[in-house]
Amino acid sequence: MRIAGVEMMREIDRIAVEEIGIPASVLMENAAIACVRNLDLTKGYFVVVCGRGNNGGDGFAIARHLYCMDKEVDVFYISEGSDYKAETRTNFRILKRLGVPMTPLSGETMWSFREALKDADVVVDSLLGTGVARPVRDFLRQVIQEININSRFVLSVDVPSGMNADTGESMGQVVDADITVTFQCMKRGFLNYEAMPHLGKIAVEKIGIPGPVEAKAEKGEYLTDHSLACSLIPIRDKTGFKGNYGKVLVVAGSQGFTGAALICTEAAISTGSGLVTLCSREEVFQSLVLRLKEAMSLHPDKLEDGVSRADVVVFGPGLGNFDVTFDMLLLVIKSMQENGGRSKTLLIDADGLNVLKDRTEILTHLDFNVILTPHVGEMSRLCGLSAEEIQKSRIDTARSFALEHKCIVVLKGFNTVVTDGSVVYVNPTGSSAMAQGGMGDALAGMIGSLCGQGLEPLEAAVLGTYLHGYIGDELAGERYVVKASEIIDAIPGSMKRLQDSRK
């Protein structure tokens, strides 16, 4: 599913209307029908709040459909018809001719508006669309406040009124929707954390604009969907043997952090790697060797030799933020440069990222693939931005860093961002039930395993993040919290289900 900002949506609309010849009135009608599909039509009384633009026109059309279904409908609107564009004016006049109750919003009508909101089963917010560029002030601000204070249930049309659809920021006052029905593409701003409290459930509805039209305007930003994830599951040949499914070296674990090493290693095994080897710090090597079953062990003195044999190196979980960790990373990089180059992948996680603070220049001239998997705190240390700045612009932060450092960035968190600097995928799976130690270690092992099984690094990161969250969502349906070990146990079965749903 494509992600679109305001300008991209304007261009999509322009191409559809001007180049393809789809009448704007058809798009408005389709938008209205899509919104009605998302309403609870067992309810009897609807209040529709309409603004001056095309968003208001959608609202007028929604009101007409509800009226034709014998629902009780009251329309409150901002402007008289002379200020409207053609399609909006047409739908306004139809309602007038039908005799649908319509009240212009003003100071004098605010009391009746407030009482209608209190009585309504559902309020439809079609006040302001995606084009909001200035702060919401004065009367419009009051209207939005009244909606928020007095409504039982709100459906917002395309975007909650008062939200910047590019950034998700409040433009002074935002409608708090219970459901947002947005058209054609996921809006970019919806993916930023500031937007989430106002959106409610998000429904992305097509309104009759063909995919090739979207493709003409797209900027290479997508929401990972189930069908894409299913298509990326590696197919295992009947005659395959362990050497066909990748050699993964996990460099992880130090005093007090052996769990990270074991979780990462077990995740790589469960995701399907043919051979997984764990190399840890000297002080925990013997204790970890005794706990390994399906994985092999490698003494840290043999690290360079292990790297030369591996297809993928996962570096960092539980190694500690020490100078020796950076020295080990330099040794891994040197060995990968000398042994295989472009055919190898280095995934850096956790303390591997921490030791890169102020040293990221070493990433820019490598001959092999590099994947970084930071959470927001680690990303802050890597790029120098505050956590707050990153959360306000997750896509742009990850994309610019990946482009500058010629790597793939997996910026973890709700709506994890995966990008190589050119293309962006935002992952919709996962929840706070997974907010426990070890989750990032499991994800690192999963992505590393998928790289070793032949997926391109970007594909592996996209599938790994989706699968990780997908399993978490399934498990969260039956328990309060989800442990990393439970994710690991569920990986093979979940991969099989995804593979089967592709057939």
Coordinates of C-alpha atoms in Angstrom, one line a residue:
M1 CA 0.0 0.0 0.0
R2 CA 1.4 3.4 -1.0
I3 CA 2.0 6.2 1.5
A4 CA 1.2 9.7 0.3
G5 CA 1.8 13.2 1.4
V6 CA -0.4 16.2 0.5
E7 CA 1.4 17.1 -2.7
M8 CA 1.4 13.5 -3.9
M9 CA -2.3 13.2 -3.3
R10 CA -2.9 16.5 -5.2
E11 CA -0.9 15.1 -8.1
I12 CA -2.8 11.8 -8.1
D13 CA -6.1 13.7 -8.1
R14 CA -4.9 15.9 -10.9
I15 CA -3.7 13.0 -13.1
A16 CA -7.0 11.2 -12.5
V17 CA -9.2 14.1 -13.4
E18 CA -7.1 16.0 -16.1
E19 CA -5.2 13.2 -17.8
I20 CA -7.4 10.2 -17.4
G21 CA -10.7 12.0 -17.5
I22 CA -12.3 10.7 -14.4
P23 CA -14.9 13.4 -13.3
A24 CA -14.1 14.9 -10.0
S25 CA -17.8 14.4 -9.1
V26 CA -17.3 10.6 -9.5
L27 CA -14.4 10.7 -7.1
M28 CA -16.4 12.6 -4.6
E29 CA -19.3 10.2 -4.9
N30 CA -17.0 7.2 -4.4
A31 CA -15.4 8.9 -1.4
A32 CA -18.9 9.4 0.2
I33 CA -19.9 5.8 -0.5
A34 CA -16.6 4.6 1.1
C35 CA -17.3 6.6 4.2
V36 CA -20.9 5.3 4.5
R37 CA -19.6 1.7 4.3
N38 CA -17.6 2.5 7.4
L39 CA -20.6 3.8 9.4
D40 CA -22.7 1.8 11.8
L41 CA -26.0 1.9 9.9
T42 CA -27.9 0.4 12.8
K43 CA -27.7 3.9 14.3
G44 CA -30.5 6.3 13.6
Y45 CA -29.3 9.9 14.1
F46 CA -26.3 11.4 12.2
V47 CA -24.8 14.9 12.3
V48 CA -22.6 15.9 9.4
V49 CA -20.3 18.9 9.8
C50 CA -19.1 20.3 6.5
G51 CA -16.5 22.8 5.6
R52 CA -15.8 24.9 2.5
G53 CA -13.6 22.6 0.4
N54 CA -14.0 19.3 -1.3
N55 CA -13.9 17.6 2.1
G56 CA -17.1 19.4 2.9
G57 CA -18.5 18.2 -0.5
D58 CA -17.8 14.7 0.6
G59 CA -19.8 15.4 3.7
F60 CA -22.7 16.7 1.8
A61 CA -22.7 13.6 -0.4
I62 CA -22.5 11.4 2.7
A63 CA -25.5 13.2 4.2
R64 CA -27.5 12.5 1.0
H65 CA -26.7 8.8 1.1
L66 CA -27.8 8.7 4.8
Y67 CA -31.0 10.6 4.0
C68 CA -31.8 8.1 1.2
M69 CA -31.4 5.3 3.8
D70 CA -34.1 7.0 5.9
K71 CA -31.7 8.0 8.6
E72 CA -32.3 11.2 10.6
V73 CA -29.6 13.6 9.4
D74 CA -28.7 17.1 10.4
V75 CA -26.1 19.0 8.4
F76 CA -24.1 22.0 9.9
Y77 CA -22.0 23.8 7.4
I78 CA -19.5 26.7 7.3
S79 CA -20.1 28.5 4.1
E80 CA -22.9 29.3 1.7
G81 CA -22.9 27.5 -1.7
S82 CA -21.5 30.5 -3.7
D83 CA -18.0 29.8 -2.1
Y84 CA -17.9 26.2 -3.1
K85 CA -16.2 24.4 -6.0
A86 CA -18.5 22.9 -8.6
E87 CA -18.8 19.4 -7.2
T88 CA -19.3 20.6 -3.6
R89 CA -21.8 23.2 -4.7
T90 CA -23.8 20.5 -6.6
N91 CA -24.0 18.3 -3.5
F92 CA -24.9 21.3 -1.4
R93 CA -27.8 22.2 -3.7
I94 CA -29.1 18.6 -3.9
L95 CA -29.5 18.6 -0.1
K96 CA -31.3 21.9 -0.2
R97 CA -33.7 20.6 -2.8
L98 CA -34.3 17.4 -0.8
G99 CA -35.2 19.4 2.2
V100 CA -32.4 17.9 4.4
P101 CA -32.1 20.0 7.6
M102 CA -29.1 22.3 7.0
T103 CA -27.9 24.9 9.5
P104 CA -25.1 27.4 8.8
L105 CA -22.6 27.5 11.6
S106 CA -22.3 30.8 13.4
G107 CA -22.2 32.2 16.9
E108 CA -26.0 32.3 16.9
T109 CA -26.4 28.6 15.9
M110 CA -23.7 27.3 18.3
W111 CA -26.2 26.2 21.0
S112 CA -28.3 24.2 18.5
F113 CA -25.0 22.7 17.1
R114 CA -23.9 21.7 20.5
E115 CA -27.2 20.0 21.4
A116 CA -27.3 18.1 18.1
L117 CA -23.8 16.8 18.8
K118 CA -24.9 15.5 22.2
D119 CA -27.9 13.8 20.7
A120 CA -26.2 12.3 17.6
D121 CA -25.3 8.6 17.5
V122 CA -22.6 9.4 15.0
V123 CA -20.9 12.7 14.0
V124 CA -19.3 12.9 10.5
D125 CA -16.3 15.3 10.5
S126 CA -15.9 16.7 6.9
L127 CA -14.8 20.2 8.1
L128 CA -11.2 20.4 7.0
G129 CA -9.3 18.2 4.6
T130 CA -5.7 17.4 3.9
G131 CA -4.9 20.9 2.6
V132 CA -4.8 22.5 6.1
A133 CA -1.6 24.7 6.0
R134 CA -2.4 27.4 8.6
P135 CA -3.2 27.2 12.3
V136 CA -6.9 26.6 13.1
R137 CA -8.1 29.7 15.0
D138 CA -11.1 31.4 16.4
F139 CA -14.5 30.1 15.2
L140 CA -13.2 26.9 13.5
R141 CA -11.2 26.1 16.6
Q142 CA -14.4 26.4 18.7
V143 CA -16.3 24.2 16.3
I144 CA -13.7 21.4 16.6
Q145 CA -13.7 21.8 20.4
E146 CA -17.4 21.4 20.4
I147 CA -17.1 18.2 18.4
N148 CA -14.5 16.8 20.7
I149 CA -16.4 17.6 23.9
N150 CA -19.9 16.6 22.9
S151 CA -19.7 13.7 20.4
R152 CA -20.2 10.0 21.2
F153 CA -18.6 8.7 18.0
V154 CA -16.8 10.6 15.3
L155 CA -15.9 9.5 11.7
S156 CA -13.4 11.9 10.1
V157 CA -13.4 12.1 6.3
D158 CA -9.9 11.7 4.9
V159 CA -8.1 13.3 7.8
P160 CA -9.2 14.5 11.3
S161 CA -10.0 18.2 10.8
G162 CA -7.1 20.4 12.0
M163 CA -4.3 17.7 11.4
N164 CA -1.4 18.4 9.1
A165 CA -1.6 15.3 6.8
D166 CA 2.1 15.5 6.0
T167 CA 3.4 15.6 9.6
G168 CA 0.6 14.5 11.8
E169 CA 0.9 17.7 13.9
S170 CA -2.0 19.6 15.3
M171 CA -2.6 22.9 13.5
G172 CA -4.0 24.4 16.7
Q173 CA -6.9 22.1 17.4
V174 CA -7.7 18.6 16.0
V175 CA -10.8 16.5 15.9
D176 CA -10.5 13.3 18.0
A177 CA -11.8 10.7 15.6
D178 CA -13.0 7.2 16.5
I179 CA -12.4 6.2 12.9
T180 CA -10.6 8.0 10.0
V181 CA -11.6 7.0 6.5
T182 CA -8.8 8.1 4.3
F183 CA -8.7 7.8 0.5
Q184 CA -6.5 5.9 -1.9
C185 CA -3.3 6.0 0.2
M186 CA -2.1 6.0 3.8
K187 CA -1.3 9.6 4.7
R188 CA 2.3 10.2 5.7
G189 CA 1.4 12.2 8.8
F190 CA -0.7 9.3 10.2
L191 CA 2.5 7.3 10.8
N192 CA 4.0 9.9 13.2
Y193 CA 3.4 9.4 16.9
E194 CA 1.8 12.8 17.4
A195 CA -1.1 11.9 15.1
M196 CA -2.1 8.6 16.7
P197 CA -4.3 9.8 19.6
H198 CA -6.5 11.7 17.1
L199 CA -7.0 9.0 14.4
G200 CA -8.8 6.2 16.0
K201 CA -9.1 3.2 13.6
I202 CA -7.7 4.0 10.1
A203 CA -9.6 2.7 7.1
V204 CA -7.8 3.2 3.7
E205 CA -10.5 3.1 1.0
K206 CA -10.0 3.2 -2.8
I207 CA -12.2 5.7 -4.6
G208 CA -11.8 4.6 -8.2
I209 CA -8.3 5.9 -9.0
P210 CA -6.4 3.2 -10.9
G211 CA -3.0 1.9 -9.5
P212 CA -1.0 3.2 -12.5
V213 CA -2.2 6.7 -11.7
E214 CA -0.9 6.4 -8.2
A215 CA 2.4 5.0 -9.6
K216 CA 2.9 8.1 -11.7
A217 CA 3.0 10.3 -8.6
E218 CA 4.5 8.0 -6.0
K219 CA 7.6 8.8 -4.0
G220 CA 8.7 5.3 -3.1
E221 CA 7.0 5.1 0.3
Y222 CA 4.8 2.0 1.2
L223 CA 3.0 0.4 4.1
T224 CA 4.0 -3.2 4.3
D225 CA 0.9 -5.3 3.7
H226 CA 0.1 -9.0 4.3
S227 CA 0.3 -10.0 0.7
L228 CA 3.8 -8.5 0.3
A229 CA 5.0 -10.3 3.4
C230 CA 3.6 -13.6 2.1
S231 CA 5.3 -13.1 -1.2
L232 CA 8.7 -12.7 0.5
I233 CA 8.7 -16.0 2.5
P234 CA 11.6 -18.0 1.1
I235 CA 10.6 -21.2 -0.7
R236 CA 12.5 -24.3 0.4
D237 CA 13.5 -26.7 -2.3
K238 CA 12.7 -30.4 -1.7
T239 CA 16.3 -31.3 -2.4
G240 CA 17.7 -28.4 -0.2
F241 CA 20.2 -29.1 2.6
K242 CA 21.5 -26.9 5.4
G243 CA 24.2 -25.3 3.2
N244 CA 21.5 -23.8 1.0
Y245 CA 19.9 -21.8 3.8
G246 CA 22.6 -19.6 4.9
K247 CA 25.5 -19.5 7.4
V248 CA 24.8 -16.9 10.1
L249 CA 27.4 -15.8 12.6
V250 CA 26.0 -14.1 15.7
V251 CA 28.6 -11.9 17.5
A252 CA 26.9 -11.2 20.8
G253 CA 26.9 -11.6 24.6
S254 CA 29.0 -10.4 27.5
Q255 CA 28.9 -10.5 31.3
G256 CA 25.4 -9.9 32.4
F257 CA 24.0 -9.9 28.9
T258 CA 24.1 -13.6 27.8
G259 CA 20.3 -13.6 27.3
A260 CA 20.7 -11.3 24.3
A261 CA 23.1 -13.6 22.6
L262 CA 20.9 -16.7 23.1
I263 CA 17.7 -14.9 22.0
C264 CA 19.4 -13.6 18.8
T265 CA 20.9 -17.0 18.0
E266 CA 17.7 -19.0 18.7
A267 CA 15.7 -16.5 16.5
A268 CA 18.0 -17.1 13.6
I269 CA 17.6 -20.8 14.0
S270 CA 13.8 -20.7 14.2
T271 CA 13.6 -18.4 11.1
G272 CA 15.2 -21.1 9.0
S273 CA 19.0 -20.6 8.9
G274 CA 20.9 -23.7 7.8
L275 CA 23.9 -23.1 10.1
V276 CA 24.1 -20.6 13.0
T277 CA 27.2 -20.0 15.0
L278 CA 27.5 -17.9 18.2
C279 CA 30.7 -16.0 19.0
S280 CA 30.7 -14.2 22.4
R281 CA 33.1 -12.4 24.6
E282 CA 35.7 -14.5 26.4
E283 CA 34.2 -14.1 29.9
V284 CA 30.9 -15.8 28.9
F285 CA 32.0 -18.1 26.2
Q286 CA 32.1 -21.3 28.2
S287 CA 28.7 -20.7 29.9
L288 CA 27.0 -20.0 26.6
V289 CA 28.5 -23.0 24.9
L290 CA 26.8 -25.2 27.5
R291 CA 23.4 -23.7 26.7
L292 CA 23.6 -24.1 22.9
K293 CA 21.7 -26.9 21.2
E294 CA 21.1 -26.3 17.5
A295 CA 23.8 -23.7 17.1
M296 CA 27.6 -24.0 17.0
S297 CA 30.1 -21.9 19.0
L298 CA 33.1 -19.9 18.0
H299 CA 35.8 -18.7 20.4
P300 CA 36.4 -15.0 20.1
D301 CA 40.1 -15.7 19.1
K302 CA 38.7 -17.3 15.9
L303 CA 36.3 -14.4 15.1
E304 CA 38.1 -13.4 11.8
D305 CA 38.0 -17.0 10.6
G306 CA 34.3 -17.3 11.4
V307 CA 33.5 -14.1 9.6
S308 CA 35.2 -15.3 6.5
R309 CA 33.0 -18.4 6.4
A310 CA 29.7 -16.6 7.2
D311 CA 27.2 -15.2 4.7
V312 CA 25.7 -12.9 7.3
V313 CA 27.1 -11.5 10.5
V314 CA 24.7 -10.2 13.2
F315 CA 26.8 -8.0 15.5
G316 CA 26.0 -6.3 18.8
P317 CA 23.3 -7.8 21.0
G318 CA 24.6 -7.8 24.6
L319 CA 28.3 -7.1 23.7
G320 CA 28.4 -4.0 26.0
N321 CA 29.3 -0.4 25.1
F322 CA 33.0 -0.8 25.5
D323 CA 36.2 -0.1 23.4
V324 CA 36.7 -3.8 22.9
T325 CA 33.3 -4.0 21.2
F326 CA 34.3 -1.3 18.7
D327 CA 37.6 -3.2 18.1
M328 CA 35.6 -6.4 17.4
L329 CA 33.4 -4.5 15.0
L330 CA 36.5 -3.2 13.1
L331 CA 37.8 -6.7 12.9
V332 CA 34.5 -8.0 11.5
I333 CA 34.5 -5.2 8.9
K334 CA 38.1 -5.9 7.9
S335 CA 37.4 -9.6 7.5
M336 CA 34.2 -9.0 5.5
Q337 CA 36.0 -6.6 3.2
E338 CA 38.7 -9.2 2.5
N339 CA 36.4 -12.2 2.2
G340 CA 33.5 -12.0 -0.1
G341 CA 32.6 -8.3 0.0
R342 CA 29.4 -7.7 -1.9
S343 CA 27.9 -11.2 -1.3
K344 CA 27.9 -10.7 2.5
T345 CA 25.7 -8.7 4.9
L346 CA 26.5 -7.2 8.2
L347 CA 23.6 -6.4 10.6
I348 CA 24.5 -4.1 13.5
D349 CA 22.3 -4.0 16.5
A350 CA 22.3 -2.8 20.1
D351 CA 25.8 -2.2 21.5
G352 CA 27.2 -2.5 18.0
L353 CA 25.2 0.7 17.3
N354 CA 26.2 2.3 20.5
V355 CA 29.9 2.1 19.7
L356 CA 29.3 3.8 16.4
K357 CA 28.4 7.1 18.1
D358 CA 30.5 9.8 16.4
R359 CA 32.1 7.1 14.2
T360 CA 29.5 6.5 11.5
E361 CA 31.8 7.5 8.8
I362 CA 33.2 4.0 8.7
L363 CA 30.0 2.8 7.2
T364 CA 30.1 4.9 4.0
H365 CA 32.8 3.1 2.0
L366 CA 32.1 -0.6 2.6
D367 CA 31.8 -3.2 -0.2
F368 CA 29.2 -5.3 1.5
N369 CA 25.6 -4.8 2.6
V370 CA 25.0 -3.1 6.0
I371 CA 21.7 -3.1 8.0
L372 CA 21.3 -1.0 11.1
T373 CA 18.5 -1.8 13.5
P374 CA 18.3 1.2 16.0
H375 CA 15.5 2.1 18.4
V376 CA 14.9 5.8 18.7
G377 CA 17.5 6.2 21.5
E378 CA 20.2 4.5 19.4
M379 CA 19.2 6.5 16.4
S380 CA 19.5 9.7 18.4
R381 CA 23.1 8.8 19.3
L382 CA 23.9 7.9 15.6
C383 CA 22.5 11.0 14.0
G384 CA 22.7 13.6 16.7
L385 CA 19.0 14.5 16.7
S386 CA 16.9 14.4 19.8
A387 CA 14.5 11.5 20.3
E388 CA 11.6 14.1 20.1
E389 CA 12.9 15.4 16.7
I390 CA 13.2 11.8 15.4
Q391 CA 9.7 10.8 16.5
K392 CA 8.3 13.8 14.7
S393 CA 10.0 12.8 11.4
R394 CA 10.7 9.1 11.5
I395 CA 10.5 8.5 7.8
D396 CA 12.7 11.4 6.8
T397 CA 15.3 10.8 9.6
A398 CA 15.7 7.1 8.7
R399 CA 15.7 7.8 4.9
S400 CA 18.3 10.6 5.0
F401 CA 20.6 8.6 7.3
A402 CA 20.4 5.5 5.1
L403 CA 21.1 7.6 2.0
E404 CA 24.1 9.3 3.5
H405 CA 25.7 6.2 4.9
K406 CA 24.8 3.8 2.1
C407 CA 23.1 1.3 4.4
I408 CA 19.6 0.0 5.3
V409 CA 18.0 1.5 8.4
V410 CA 15.4 -0.3 10.5
L411 CA 14.1 2.4 12.8
K412 CA 12.3 0.4 15.4
G413 CA 9.2 1.3 17.3
F414 CA 5.5 1.5 16.6
N415 CA 5.3 1.8 12.8
T416 CA 8.9 0.6 12.3
V417 CA 10.5 2.4 9.3
V418 CA 12.6 0.3 6.9
T419 CA 14.6 2.1 4.2
D420 CA 17.6 1.9 2.0
G421 CA 17.5 5.7 1.4
S422 CA 15.6 5.3 -1.9
V423 CA 12.5 3.2 -1.0
V424 CA 10.7 3.3 2.4
Y425 CA 8.5 0.6 4.0
V426 CA 6.5 1.3 7.2
N427 CA 5.6 -1.8 9.2
P428 CA 2.0 -1.8 10.6
T429 CA 2.4 -4.9 12.8
G430 CA 3.3 -5.2 16.5
S431 CA 2.0 -3.7 19.7
S432 CA 3.0 -2.6 23.2
A433 CA 2.4 -6.1 24.4
M434 CA 5.8 -6.8 22.9
A435 CA 7.5 -4.0 25.0
Q436 CA 10.0 -6.3 26.8
G437 CA 13.7 -7.0 26.8
G438 CA 15.0 -9.3 24.1
M439 CA 12.5 -8.3 21.4
G440 CA 15.2 -6.4 19.4
D441 CA 17.6 -9.3 19.8
A442 CA 15.0 -11.6 18.3
L443 CA 14.3 -9.2 15.4
A444 CA 18.0 -9.0 14.6
G445 CA 18.3 -12.7 14.4
M446 CA 15.3 -13.0 12.3
I447 CA 16.4 -10.4 9.7
G448 CA 19.9 -11.9 9.7
S449 CA 18.5 -15.4 9.0
L450 CA 16.3 -14.1 6.1
C451 CA 19.4 -12.5 4.5
G452 CA 21.2 -15.7 4.7
Q453 CA 18.4 -17.6 3.0
G454 CA 18.8 -15.5 -0.1
L455 CA 16.5 -12.5 0.4
E456 CA 17.9 -9.1 -0.6
P457 CA 18.8 -7.2 2.6
L458 CA 15.9 -4.7 2.1
E459 CA 13.5 -7.6 1.6
A460 CA 14.8 -9.4 4.6
A461 CA 14.3 -6.3 6.8
V462 CA 10.8 -5.7 5.4
L463 CA 9.7 -9.3 6.0
G464 CA 11.5 -9.7 9.3
T465 CA 9.9 -6.6 10.9
Y466 CA 6.4 -7.6 9.6
L467 CA 6.8 -11.3 10.8
H468 CA 8.1 -10.2 14.2
G469 CA 5.1 -7.9 14.8
Y470 CA 2.6 -10.3 13.1
I471 CA 3.6 -13.0 15.6
G472 CA 3.4 -10.5 18.5
D473 CA -0.1 -9.5 17.4
E474 CA -1.3 -13.0 17.2
L475 CA 0.1 -13.9 20.7
A476 CA -1.2 -10.6 22.2
G477 CA -4.7 -11.7 21.4
E478 CA -4.6 -14.2 24.2
R479 CA -2.1 -12.8 26.7
Y480 CA -1.2 -9.5 28.4
V481 CA 2.4 -9.4 27.4
V482 CA 4.5 -11.4 24.9
K483 CA 8.0 -12.6 25.6
A484 CA 10.8 -12.8 23.1
S485 CA 11.1 -16.6 23.7
E486 CA 7.4 -16.9 22.8
I487 CA 8.0 -15.1 19.5
I488 CA 10.9 -17.5 18.7
D489 CA 8.8 -20.5 19.4
A490 CA 6.0 -19.2 17.1
I491 CA 8.2 -18.3 14.1
P492 CA 8.2 -21.6 12.2
G493 CA 4.4 -22.0 12.4
S494 CA 3.7 -18.4 11.5
M495 CA 6.1 -18.5 8.5
K496 CA 4.3 -21.7 7.3
R497 CA 0.9 -19.9 7.5
L498 CA 2.2 -16.9 5.6
Q499 CA 3.6 -19.2 3.0
D500 CA 0.4 -21.2 2.6
S501 CA -1.7 -18.0 2.2
R502 CA 0.4 -17.1 -0.8
K503 CA -0.8 -20.2 -2.7

